[in-house]
């Protein structure tokens, strides 16, 4: 018997998933995969099958049954154990439904449109600071990280002057190299930080109420659940968007025709952002699910307890769904991309991510029309060691 392969991790280009994923998708889109702990589970790589599985309620998102598809010691305190309070991504219905219903109305497209003037102000202030400072700068530090950090702090009611601490702890949680003890301690610190804000009915640094204060005042969720929701939104809300902004900028600099189109034609902005999300797929190791009963799925018997990883990058590069999927094309029909997952656990903050990217990227390119890398492209440090793919630094000049 052939021993199943592990999840591929080595990229041959900065923007394309590991090439083995395309071969798997073509030859065997539901295939056996060996997990780091020796468990033999499954890997799903086609777009229609990824959607089908993520919409199937027989496949659980509960953390008790999750396994990381690649070596990641930092999840050991959380996988194989009951979900932390408020951590709805690790829950099934009805617990997931109850928590999500408390939050869904706060992240609608309409609510995000209402936030646009504030997002625009944040973006312009940061661009002013960049211009005053002069190049070269690290775009991650100067722009891609502070944009979503400021926005999520404003939304939640978290003092932005606390950012160094929560960004450090968040980075530990998303690192593939963090130890179990380091991750557990980082999570404890974040829960303590958000617990204190929730208990105080926290307002933002400017004194206005945020989401945490609203949840505390409502009284439906207890203090631990509010803290957990806060940790989840705070960490995911800035890590994923920061990675998307910085990696998108690197991709645009590598595709100057697309960059010029986004800078000069506002009508392309919305679709350009969707295409960048599809093309880059920053959640590069996929989504874990586990059946709680034996499931017949596309001719395979997936037994209860066998881990399944749904590869978002492979699904978003499926030529059966997207024509010439390995090309960045702002004229493409992007509907159906899975950058935010699919099903009931589809990313709660997706409208916020979209609004931040639609605002920040064109503004950056218009303000600095000669934006260029300050180092050779091969010297940009890629964040392959993080569970959210991006760059650690992006030195640019203009």
Tab-separated table of C-alpha atoms in Angstrom:
chain	number	residue	atom	x	y	z
A	1	UNK	CA	0.000	0.000	0.000
A	2	UNK	CA	1.298	3.444	-0.965
A	3	UNK	CA	1.722	5.709	2.048
A	4	UNK	CA	-0.370	8.889	1.518
A	5	UNK	CA	1.463	12.146	0.922
A	6	UNK	CA	1.403	15.018	3.421
A	7	UNK	CA	-0.101	18.380	2.547
A	8	UNK	CA	2.258	20.120	0.082
A	9	UNK	CA	3.819	23.317	1.415
A	10	UNK	CA	6.601	24.354	-0.989
A	11	UNK	CA	5.760	27.064	-3.516
A	12	UNK	CA	7.737	27.544	-6.707
A	13	UNK	CA	6.474	31.126	-7.188
A	14	UNK	CA	5.293	33.671	-4.616
A	15	UNK	CA	1.695	33.821	-5.850
A	16	UNK	CA	0.898	30.258	-6.903
A	17	UNK	CA	-0.005	27.398	-4.555
A	18	UNK	CA	2.328	24.391	-4.374
A	19	UNK	CA	2.162	22.713	-7.809
A	20	UNK	CA	1.171	19.333	-6.345
A	21	UNK	CA	-2.283	20.731	-5.567
A	22	UNK	CA	-3.088	21.163	-9.266
A	23	UNK	CA	-2.029	17.581	-9.969
A	24	UNK	CA	-4.133	16.281	-7.089
A	25	UNK	CA	-7.149	18.264	-8.291
A	26	UNK	CA	-6.820	16.820	-11.781
A	27	UNK	CA	-6.060	13.218	-10.823
A	28	UNK	CA	-7.889	12.629	-7.556
A	29	UNK	CA	-9.780	15.624	-6.126
A	30	UNK	CA	-10.711	13.637	-3.024
A	31	UNK	CA	-7.559	11.853	-1.960
A	32	UNK	CA	-5.929	10.375	1.094
A	33	UNK	CA	-3.572	12.658	2.989
A	34	UNK	CA	-1.171	12.036	5.857
A	35	UNK	CA	-1.400	14.510	8.724
A	36	UNK	CA	1.625	15.555	10.801
A	37	UNK	CA	0.552	13.339	13.714
A	38	UNK	CA	0.421	10.282	11.431
A	39	UNK	CA	-3.363	10.296	11.059
A	40	UNK	CA	-4.518	9.396	7.553
A	41	UNK	CA	-7.381	11.621	6.457
A	42	UNK	CA	-8.425	13.380	3.279
A	43	UNK	CA	-7.658	16.363	1.057
A	44	UNK	CA	-10.313	17.967	-1.181
A	45	UNK	CA	-9.006	20.146	-4.019
A	46	UNK	CA	-11.765	20.770	-6.599
A	47	UNK	CA	-14.014	23.816	-6.479
A	48	UNK	CA	-17.415	22.067	-6.692
A	49	UNK	CA	-16.430	19.404	-4.166
A	50	UNK	CA	-15.026	22.005	-1.771
A	51	UNK	CA	-18.342	23.864	-1.841
A	52	UNK	CA	-20.298	20.643	-1.501
A	53	UNK	CA	-18.370	19.473	1.530
A	54	UNK	CA	-18.381	22.825	3.330
A	55	UNK	CA	-22.163	23.017	2.878
A	56	UNK	CA	-22.709	19.481	4.216
A	57	UNK	CA	-23.851	19.547	7.876
A	58	UNK	CA	-22.483	16.035	8.422
A	59	UNK	CA	-18.972	17.530	8.428
A	60	UNK	CA	-18.238	19.198	11.753
A	61	UNK	CA	-16.182	22.307	12.479
A	62	UNK	CA	-15.867	21.452	16.171
A	63	UNK	CA	-12.385	21.881	17.569
A	64	UNK	CA	-12.601	18.571	19.449
A	65	UNK	CA	-12.075	16.772	16.141
A	66	UNK	CA	-9.786	19.152	14.259
A	67	UNK	CA	-6.243	18.400	13.136
A	68	UNK	CA	-3.841	20.843	11.535
A	69	UNK	CA	-2.955	19.787	7.962
A	70	UNK	CA	0.647	20.955	8.424
A	71	UNK	CA	2.917	20.957	11.459
A	72	UNK	CA	1.656	23.688	13.772
A	73	UNK	CA	2.383	23.073	17.466
A	74	UNK	CA	0.526	26.227	18.461
A	75	UNK	CA	-2.891	24.647	17.871
A	76	UNK	CA	-2.260	21.786	20.306
A	77	UNK	CA	-3.956	23.535	23.258
A	78	UNK	CA	-7.062	24.217	21.152
A	79	UNK	CA	-7.525	21.305	18.743
A	80	UNK	CA	-8.786	18.141	20.380
A	81	UNK	CA	-10.493	20.203	23.080
A	82	UNK	CA	-13.822	21.958	23.478
A	83	UNK	CA	-14.031	25.337	21.727
A	84	UNK	CA	-13.028	28.353	23.758
A	85	UNK	CA	-15.927	30.601	24.826
A	86	UNK	CA	-17.053	32.776	21.926
A	87	UNK	CA	-14.786	30.988	19.425
A	88	UNK	CA	-17.579	30.320	16.935
A	89	UNK	CA	-15.312	29.072	14.131
A	90	UNK	CA	-14.760	25.945	16.236
A	91	UNK	CA	-18.455	25.247	16.839
A	92	UNK	CA	-21.424	23.636	15.101
A	93	UNK	CA	-25.081	24.558	15.367
A	94	UNK	CA	-26.785	25.442	17.629
A	95	UNK	CA	-23.880	27.080	19.517
A	96	UNK	CA	-22.436	28.536	16.321
A	97	UNK	CA	-25.854	29.819	15.232
A	98	UNK	CA	-26.518	31.525	18.551
A	99	UNK	CA	-23.226	33.413	18.511
A	100	UNK	CA	-23.300	34.287	14.825
A	101	UNK	CA	-26.798	35.738	15.109
A	102	UNK	CA	-25.486	38.187	17.696
A	103	UNK	CA	-22.826	39.415	15.264
A	104	UNK	CA	-24.136	39.085	11.722
A	105	UNK	CA	-26.013	42.390	11.698
A	106	UNK	CA	-22.838	44.257	12.673
A	107	UNK	CA	-20.984	43.173	9.516
A	108	UNK	CA	-23.533	43.668	6.742
A	109	UNK	CA	-22.548	45.341	3.472
A	110	UNK	CA	-24.713	48.309	4.502
A	111	UNK	CA	-22.920	48.669	7.836
A	112	UNK	CA	-19.553	48.533	6.082
A	113	UNK	CA	-20.645	51.249	3.637
A	114	UNK	CA	-21.492	53.402	6.641
A	115	UNK	CA	-17.934	52.855	7.885
A	116	UNK	CA	-16.361	53.873	4.579
A	117	UNK	CA	-15.733	57.545	5.496
A	118	UNK	CA	-13.874	56.456	8.617
A	119	UNK	CA	-11.860	53.881	6.646
A	120	UNK	CA	-11.035	56.549	4.051
A	121	UNK	CA	-9.848	58.898	6.802
A	122	UNK	CA	-7.611	56.203	8.287
A	123	UNK	CA	-6.145	55.384	4.872
A	124	UNK	CA	-5.479	59.028	3.981
A	125	UNK	CA	-3.852	59.745	7.344
A	126	UNK	CA	-1.488	56.808	6.888
A	127	UNK	CA	-0.670	57.826	3.315
A	128	UNK	CA	0.037	61.374	4.515
A	129	UNK	CA	2.435	59.970	7.107
A	130	UNK	CA	4.175	57.861	4.454
A	131	UNK	CA	4.546	60.851	2.148
A	132	UNK	CA	5.923	63.002	4.950
A	133	UNK	CA	8.389	60.328	5.981
A	134	UNK	CA	9.585	59.598	2.457
A	135	UNK	CA	10.710	56.296	1.019
A	136	UNK	CA	11.825	53.681	1.321
A	137	UNK	CA	9.402	52.281	3.897
A	138	UNK	CA	8.189	48.878	4.938
A	139	UNK	CA	4.639	48.931	3.580
A	140	UNK	CA	3.521	46.288	6.077
A	141	UNK	CA	4.547	48.434	9.033
A	142	UNK	CA	3.519	51.782	7.523
A	143	UNK	CA	0.235	50.849	5.838
A	144	UNK	CA	-0.909	47.256	5.378
A	145	UNK	CA	-0.936	46.419	9.095
A	146	UNK	CA	-2.166	49.712	10.609
A	147	UNK	CA	-5.125	50.074	8.211
A	148	UNK	CA	-6.990	46.952	9.411
A	149	UNK	CA	-5.688	47.316	12.972
A	150	UNK	CA	-7.116	50.831	13.274
A	151	UNK	CA	-10.379	49.806	11.626
A	152	UNK	CA	-10.987	46.717	13.788
A	153	UNK	CA	-10.054	48.668	16.935
A	154	UNK	CA	-12.573	51.337	15.980
A	155	UNK	CA	-15.232	48.736	15.257
A	156	UNK	CA	-14.705	46.770	18.460
A	157	UNK	CA	-13.959	49.699	20.730
A	158	UNK	CA	-10.392	48.619	21.493
A	159	UNK	CA	-7.797	51.320	22.301
A	160	UNK	CA	-5.373	51.457	19.370
A	161	UNK	CA	-2.505	52.379	21.693
A	162	UNK	CA	-2.696	48.761	22.921
A	163	UNK	CA	-1.856	47.486	19.424
A	164	UNK	CA	1.715	46.375	20.063
A	165	UNK	CA	0.561	43.851	22.639
A	166	UNK	CA	-2.362	42.378	20.711
A	167	UNK	CA	-0.408	42.303	17.441
A	168	UNK	CA	2.433	40.412	19.133
A	169	UNK	CA	0.081	37.856	20.643
A	170	UNK	CA	-1.855	37.521	17.410
A	171	UNK	CA	1.331	36.845	15.474
A	172	UNK	CA	2.157	34.029	17.894
A	173	UNK	CA	-1.260	32.427	17.350
A	174	UNK	CA	-0.899	32.509	13.563
A	175	UNK	CA	2.720	31.310	13.490
A	176	UNK	CA	3.473	27.759	12.414
A	177	UNK	CA	6.570	27.832	14.618
A	178	UNK	CA	5.021	28.873	17.938
A	179	UNK	CA	5.093	26.211	20.640
A	180	UNK	CA	1.954	24.974	22.349
A	181	UNK	CA	2.952	26.818	25.529
A	182	UNK	CA	3.614	30.083	23.674
A	183	UNK	CA	0.244	29.902	21.913
A	184	UNK	CA	-1.651	29.059	25.095
A	185	UNK	CA	-0.023	31.985	26.900
A	186	UNK	CA	-0.753	34.354	24.010
A	187	UNK	CA	-4.399	33.302	23.993
A	188	UNK	CA	-4.627	33.769	27.763
A	189	UNK	CA	-3.203	37.277	27.464
A	190	UNK	CA	-5.649	38.191	24.705
A	191	UNK	CA	-8.622	36.820	26.624
A	192	UNK	CA	-7.518	38.763	29.681
A	193	UNK	CA	-7.165	41.953	27.647
A	194	UNK	CA	-10.584	41.640	25.982
A	195	UNK	CA	-12.208	40.390	29.186
A	196	UNK	CA	-11.146	43.589	30.899
A	197	UNK	CA	-12.550	45.746	28.118
A	198	UNK	CA	-15.831	43.826	28.043
A	199	UNK	CA	-16.206	44.054	31.818
A	200	UNK	CA	-15.701	47.809	31.647
A	201	UNK	CA	-18.271	48.161	28.859
A	202	UNK	CA	-15.345	49.355	26.789
A	203	UNK	CA	-15.504	52.304	24.480
A	204	UNK	CA	-12.879	53.209	21.917
A	205	UNK	CA	-9.883	55.368	22.670
A	206	UNK	CA	-11.998	58.317	21.569
A	207	UNK	CA	-14.713	57.474	24.054
A	208	UNK	CA	-17.339	56.186	21.621
A	209	UNK	CA	-18.911	52.801	22.119
A	210	UNK	CA	-17.798	49.834	20.045
A	211	UNK	CA	-19.083	46.342	19.404
A	212	UNK	CA	-17.763	44.989	22.710
A	213	UNK	CA	-19.660	47.636	24.626
A	214	UNK	CA	-22.804	46.897	22.636
A	215	UNK	CA	-22.542	43.177	23.378
A	216	UNK	CA	-21.899	43.868	27.064
A	217	UNK	CA	-24.885	46.189	27.269
A	218	UNK	CA	-27.140	43.711	25.479
A	219	UNK	CA	-26.500	41.036	28.089
A	220	UNK	CA	-27.188	38.062	25.812
A	221	UNK	CA	-23.600	36.818	25.844
A	222	UNK	CA	-21.611	36.308	29.014
A	223	UNK	CA	-18.286	37.995	29.681
A	224	UNK	CA	-16.173	35.042	28.530
A	225	UNK	CA	-18.101	34.762	25.267
A	226	UNK	CA	-17.716	38.479	24.601
A	227	UNK	CA	-13.991	38.214	25.298
A	228	UNK	CA	-13.708	35.223	22.936
A	229	UNK	CA	-15.642	36.942	20.162
A	230	UNK	CA	-13.411	39.954	20.667
A	231	UNK	CA	-10.209	37.908	20.440
A	232	UNK	CA	-11.427	36.144	17.294
A	233	UNK	CA	-12.468	39.346	15.525
A	234	UNK	CA	-9.428	41.313	16.662
A	235	UNK	CA	-6.862	38.735	15.575
A	236	UNK	CA	-8.509	37.541	12.366
A	237	UNK	CA	-9.677	41.068	11.563
A	238	UNK	CA	-6.231	42.511	11.209
A	239	UNK	CA	-4.019	39.522	10.329
A	240	UNK	CA	-5.949	38.389	7.254
A	241	UNK	CA	-6.560	41.873	5.866
A	242	UNK	CA	-2.987	42.984	6.467
A	243	UNK	CA	-1.737	39.909	4.608
A	244	UNK	CA	-4.190	40.508	1.766
A	245	UNK	CA	-3.205	44.170	1.410
A	246	UNK	CA	0.541	43.573	1.429
A	247	UNK	CA	0.483	40.485	-0.796
A	248	UNK	CA	-1.927	42.214	-3.207
A	249	UNK	CA	0.490	45.135	-3.482
A	250	UNK	CA	3.357	42.770	-4.241
A	251	UNK	CA	1.213	41.016	-6.872
A	252	UNK	CA	0.248	44.331	-8.459
A	253	UNK	CA	3.883	45.410	-8.656
A	254	UNK	CA	4.574	42.141	-10.471
A	255	UNK	CA	1.659	42.810	-12.871
A	256	UNK	CA	2.091	46.461	-13.923
A	257	UNK	CA	-0.759	46.425	-16.481
A	258	UNK	CA	-3.207	45.313	-13.826
A	259	UNK	CA	-1.757	47.860	-11.402
A	260	UNK	CA	-2.285	50.679	-13.905
A	261	UNK	CA	-5.845	49.544	-14.579
A	262	UNK	CA	-6.727	49.549	-10.875
A	263	UNK	CA	-5.116	52.961	-10.358
A	264	UNK	CA	-6.717	54.655	-13.364
A	265	UNK	CA	-10.159	53.050	-13.671
A	266	UNK	CA	-12.314	53.206	-10.517
A	267	UNK	CA	-14.973	51.053	-12.168
A	268	UNK	CA	-12.674	48.027	-12.000
A	269	UNK	CA	-12.010	48.301	-8.261
A	270	UNK	CA	-14.647	45.944	-6.883
A	271	UNK	CA	-13.888	43.132	-9.307
A	272	UNK	CA	-10.137	43.681	-8.992
A	273	UNK	CA	-10.377	43.127	-5.247
A	274	UNK	CA	-12.396	39.930	-5.754
A	275	UNK	CA	-9.840	38.695	-8.264
A	276	UNK	CA	-6.932	39.439	-5.927
A	277	UNK	CA	-8.713	37.579	-3.122
A	278	UNK	CA	-9.251	34.584	-5.411
A	279	UNK	CA	-5.793	34.630	-6.936
A	280	UNK	CA	-3.892	34.945	-3.667
A	281	UNK	CA	-6.056	32.847	-1.269
A	282	UNK	CA	-4.148	33.816	1.870
A	283	UNK	CA	-5.669	30.989	3.942
A	284	UNK	CA	-3.205	28.740	2.183
A	285	UNK	CA	-3.580	25.524	4.180
A	286	UNK	CA	-7.309	25.200	3.812
A	287	UNK	CA	-10.260	24.570	6.091
A	288	UNK	CA	-10.518	21.548	8.436
A	289	UNK	CA	-13.700	19.489	8.806
A	290	UNK	CA	-14.509	16.123	10.378
A	291	UNK	CA	-17.522	13.847	9.818
A	292	UNK	CA	-19.218	12.684	13.012
A	293	UNK	CA	-20.611	9.655	11.178
A	294	UNK	CA	-19.471	7.579	8.204
A	295	UNK	CA	-20.151	9.589	5.038
A	296	UNK	CA	-20.231	8.447	1.417
A	297	UNK	CA	-18.720	11.391	-0.459
A	298	UNK	CA	-18.037	11.285	-4.195
A	299	UNK	CA	-17.489	7.540	-4.159
A	300	UNK	CA	-15.240	7.621	-1.088
A	301	UNK	CA	-16.190	6.330	2.330
A	302	UNK	CA	-15.014	8.950	4.788
A	303	UNK	CA	-15.259	7.385	8.203
A	304	UNK	CA	-16.351	9.145	11.368
A	305	UNK	CA	-13.398	10.989	12.901
A	306	UNK	CA	-11.273	11.069	9.741
A	307	UNK	CA	-9.951	14.590	9.229
A	308	UNK	CA	-10.701	16.348	5.954
A	309	UNK	CA	-8.860	19.432	4.710
A	310	UNK	CA	-10.596	21.547	2.062
A	311	UNK	CA	-7.914	23.355	0.062
A	312	UNK	CA	-9.084	26.918	-0.619
A	313	UNK	CA	-6.099	27.752	-2.892
A	314	UNK	CA	-6.712	24.657	-5.025
A	315	UNK	CA	-10.442	25.360	-5.288
A	316	UNK	CA	-9.771	28.967	-6.296
A	317	UNK	CA	-7.435	27.818	-9.085
A	318	UNK	CA	-9.794	25.163	-10.477
A	319	UNK	CA	-9.886	25.504	-14.303
A	320	UNK	CA	-13.261	23.779	-14.266
A	321	UNK	CA	-14.673	26.895	-12.596
A	322	UNK	CA	-12.317	29.735	-13.612
A	323	UNK	CA	-10.897	30.065	-17.122
A	324	UNK	CA	-7.093	30.289	-17.110
A	325	UNK	CA	-7.127	30.456	-13.301
A	326	UNK	CA	-3.382	30.941	-12.822
A	327	UNK	CA	-3.558	34.356	-14.503
A	328	UNK	CA	-4.399	37.554	-12.595
A	329	UNK	CA	-7.200	39.087	-14.674
A	330	UNK	CA	-9.373	41.978	-13.475
A	331	UNK	CA	-11.881	41.378	-16.271
A	332	UNK	CA	-12.564	37.859	-15.019
A	333	UNK	CA	-15.939	36.762	-13.673
A	334	UNK	CA	-14.967	36.107	-10.078
A	335	UNK	CA	-18.291	34.927	-8.663
A	336	UNK	CA	-18.027	31.779	-6.623
A	337	UNK	CA	-14.477	32.282	-5.383
A	338	UNK	CA	-13.872	30.757	-1.971
A	339	UNK	CA	-11.381	33.128	-0.385
A	340	UNK	CA	-13.820	33.530	2.516
A	341	UNK	CA	-14.785	29.870	2.690
A	342	UNK	CA	-18.310	28.621	2.080
A	343	UNK	CA	-21.357	27.515	4.010
A	344	UNK	CA	-22.485	28.593	7.461
A	345	UNK	CA	-18.926	29.315	8.583
A	346	UNK	CA	-18.158	31.651	5.680
A	347	UNK	CA	-16.060	34.532	7.006
A	348	UNK	CA	-18.187	36.864	9.104
A	349	UNK	CA	-15.959	39.862	8.318
A	350	UNK	CA	-15.788	39.450	4.549
A	351	UNK	CA	-17.641	42.717	3.835
A	352	UNK	CA	-15.207	44.575	6.068
A	353	UNK	CA	-12.205	43.047	4.292
A	354	UNK	CA	-13.664	44.021	0.941
A	355	UNK	CA	-14.308	47.611	2.011
A	356	UNK	CA	-10.804	47.993	3.425
A	357	UNK	CA	-9.172	46.624	0.265
A	358	UNK	CA	-11.438	48.626	-2.074
A	359	UNK	CA	-10.484	51.767	-0.196
A	360	UNK	CA	-6.817	51.191	0.589
A	361	UNK	CA	-5.361	49.726	-2.612
A	362	UNK	CA	-6.561	52.341	-5.136
A	363	UNK	CA	-5.704	55.159	-2.708
A	364	UNK	CA	-2.170	53.816	-2.279
A	365	UNK	CA	-1.622	53.521	-6.019
A	366	UNK	CA	-3.023	56.981	-6.780
A	367	UNK	CA	-0.999	58.670	-4.046
A	368	UNK	CA	2.241	56.983	-5.130
A	369	UNK	CA	1.975	56.380	-8.902
A	370	UNK	CA	5.658	55.448	-9.084
A	371	UNK	CA	5.427	52.915	-6.251
A	372	UNK	CA	8.120	50.253	-6.658
A	373	UNK	CA	9.947	47.628	-4.662
A	374	UNK	CA	12.978	48.944	-2.825
A	375	UNK	CA	14.667	45.524	-2.946
A	376	UNK	CA	14.781	42.766	-5.576
A	377	UNK	CA	11.541	40.782	-5.580
A	378	UNK	CA	13.324	37.617	-4.495
A	379	UNK	CA	14.466	39.376	-1.302
A	380	UNK	CA	10.914	40.071	-0.072
A	381	UNK	CA	10.433	37.719	2.919
A	382	UNK	CA	7.349	35.595	2.276
A	383	UNK	CA	5.241	34.508	5.235
A	384	UNK	CA	5.256	30.800	4.448
A	385	UNK	CA	5.712	30.156	8.159
A	386	UNK	CA	2.314	31.635	9.046
A	387	UNK	CA	-1.148	30.092	8.784
A	388	UNK	CA	-2.207	33.209	6.853
A	389	UNK	CA	0.082	33.698	3.844
A	390	UNK	CA	1.542	37.078	3.005
A	391	UNK	CA	4.852	38.868	3.431
A	392	UNK	CA	6.680	39.708	6.634
A	393	UNK	CA	8.027	42.962	5.174
A	394	UNK	CA	7.505	44.831	1.909
A	395	UNK	CA	10.183	47.490	1.344
A	396	UNK	CA	8.869	50.032	-1.182
A	397	UNK	CA	9.861	53.418	-2.530
A	398	UNK	CA	8.415	55.936	-5.032
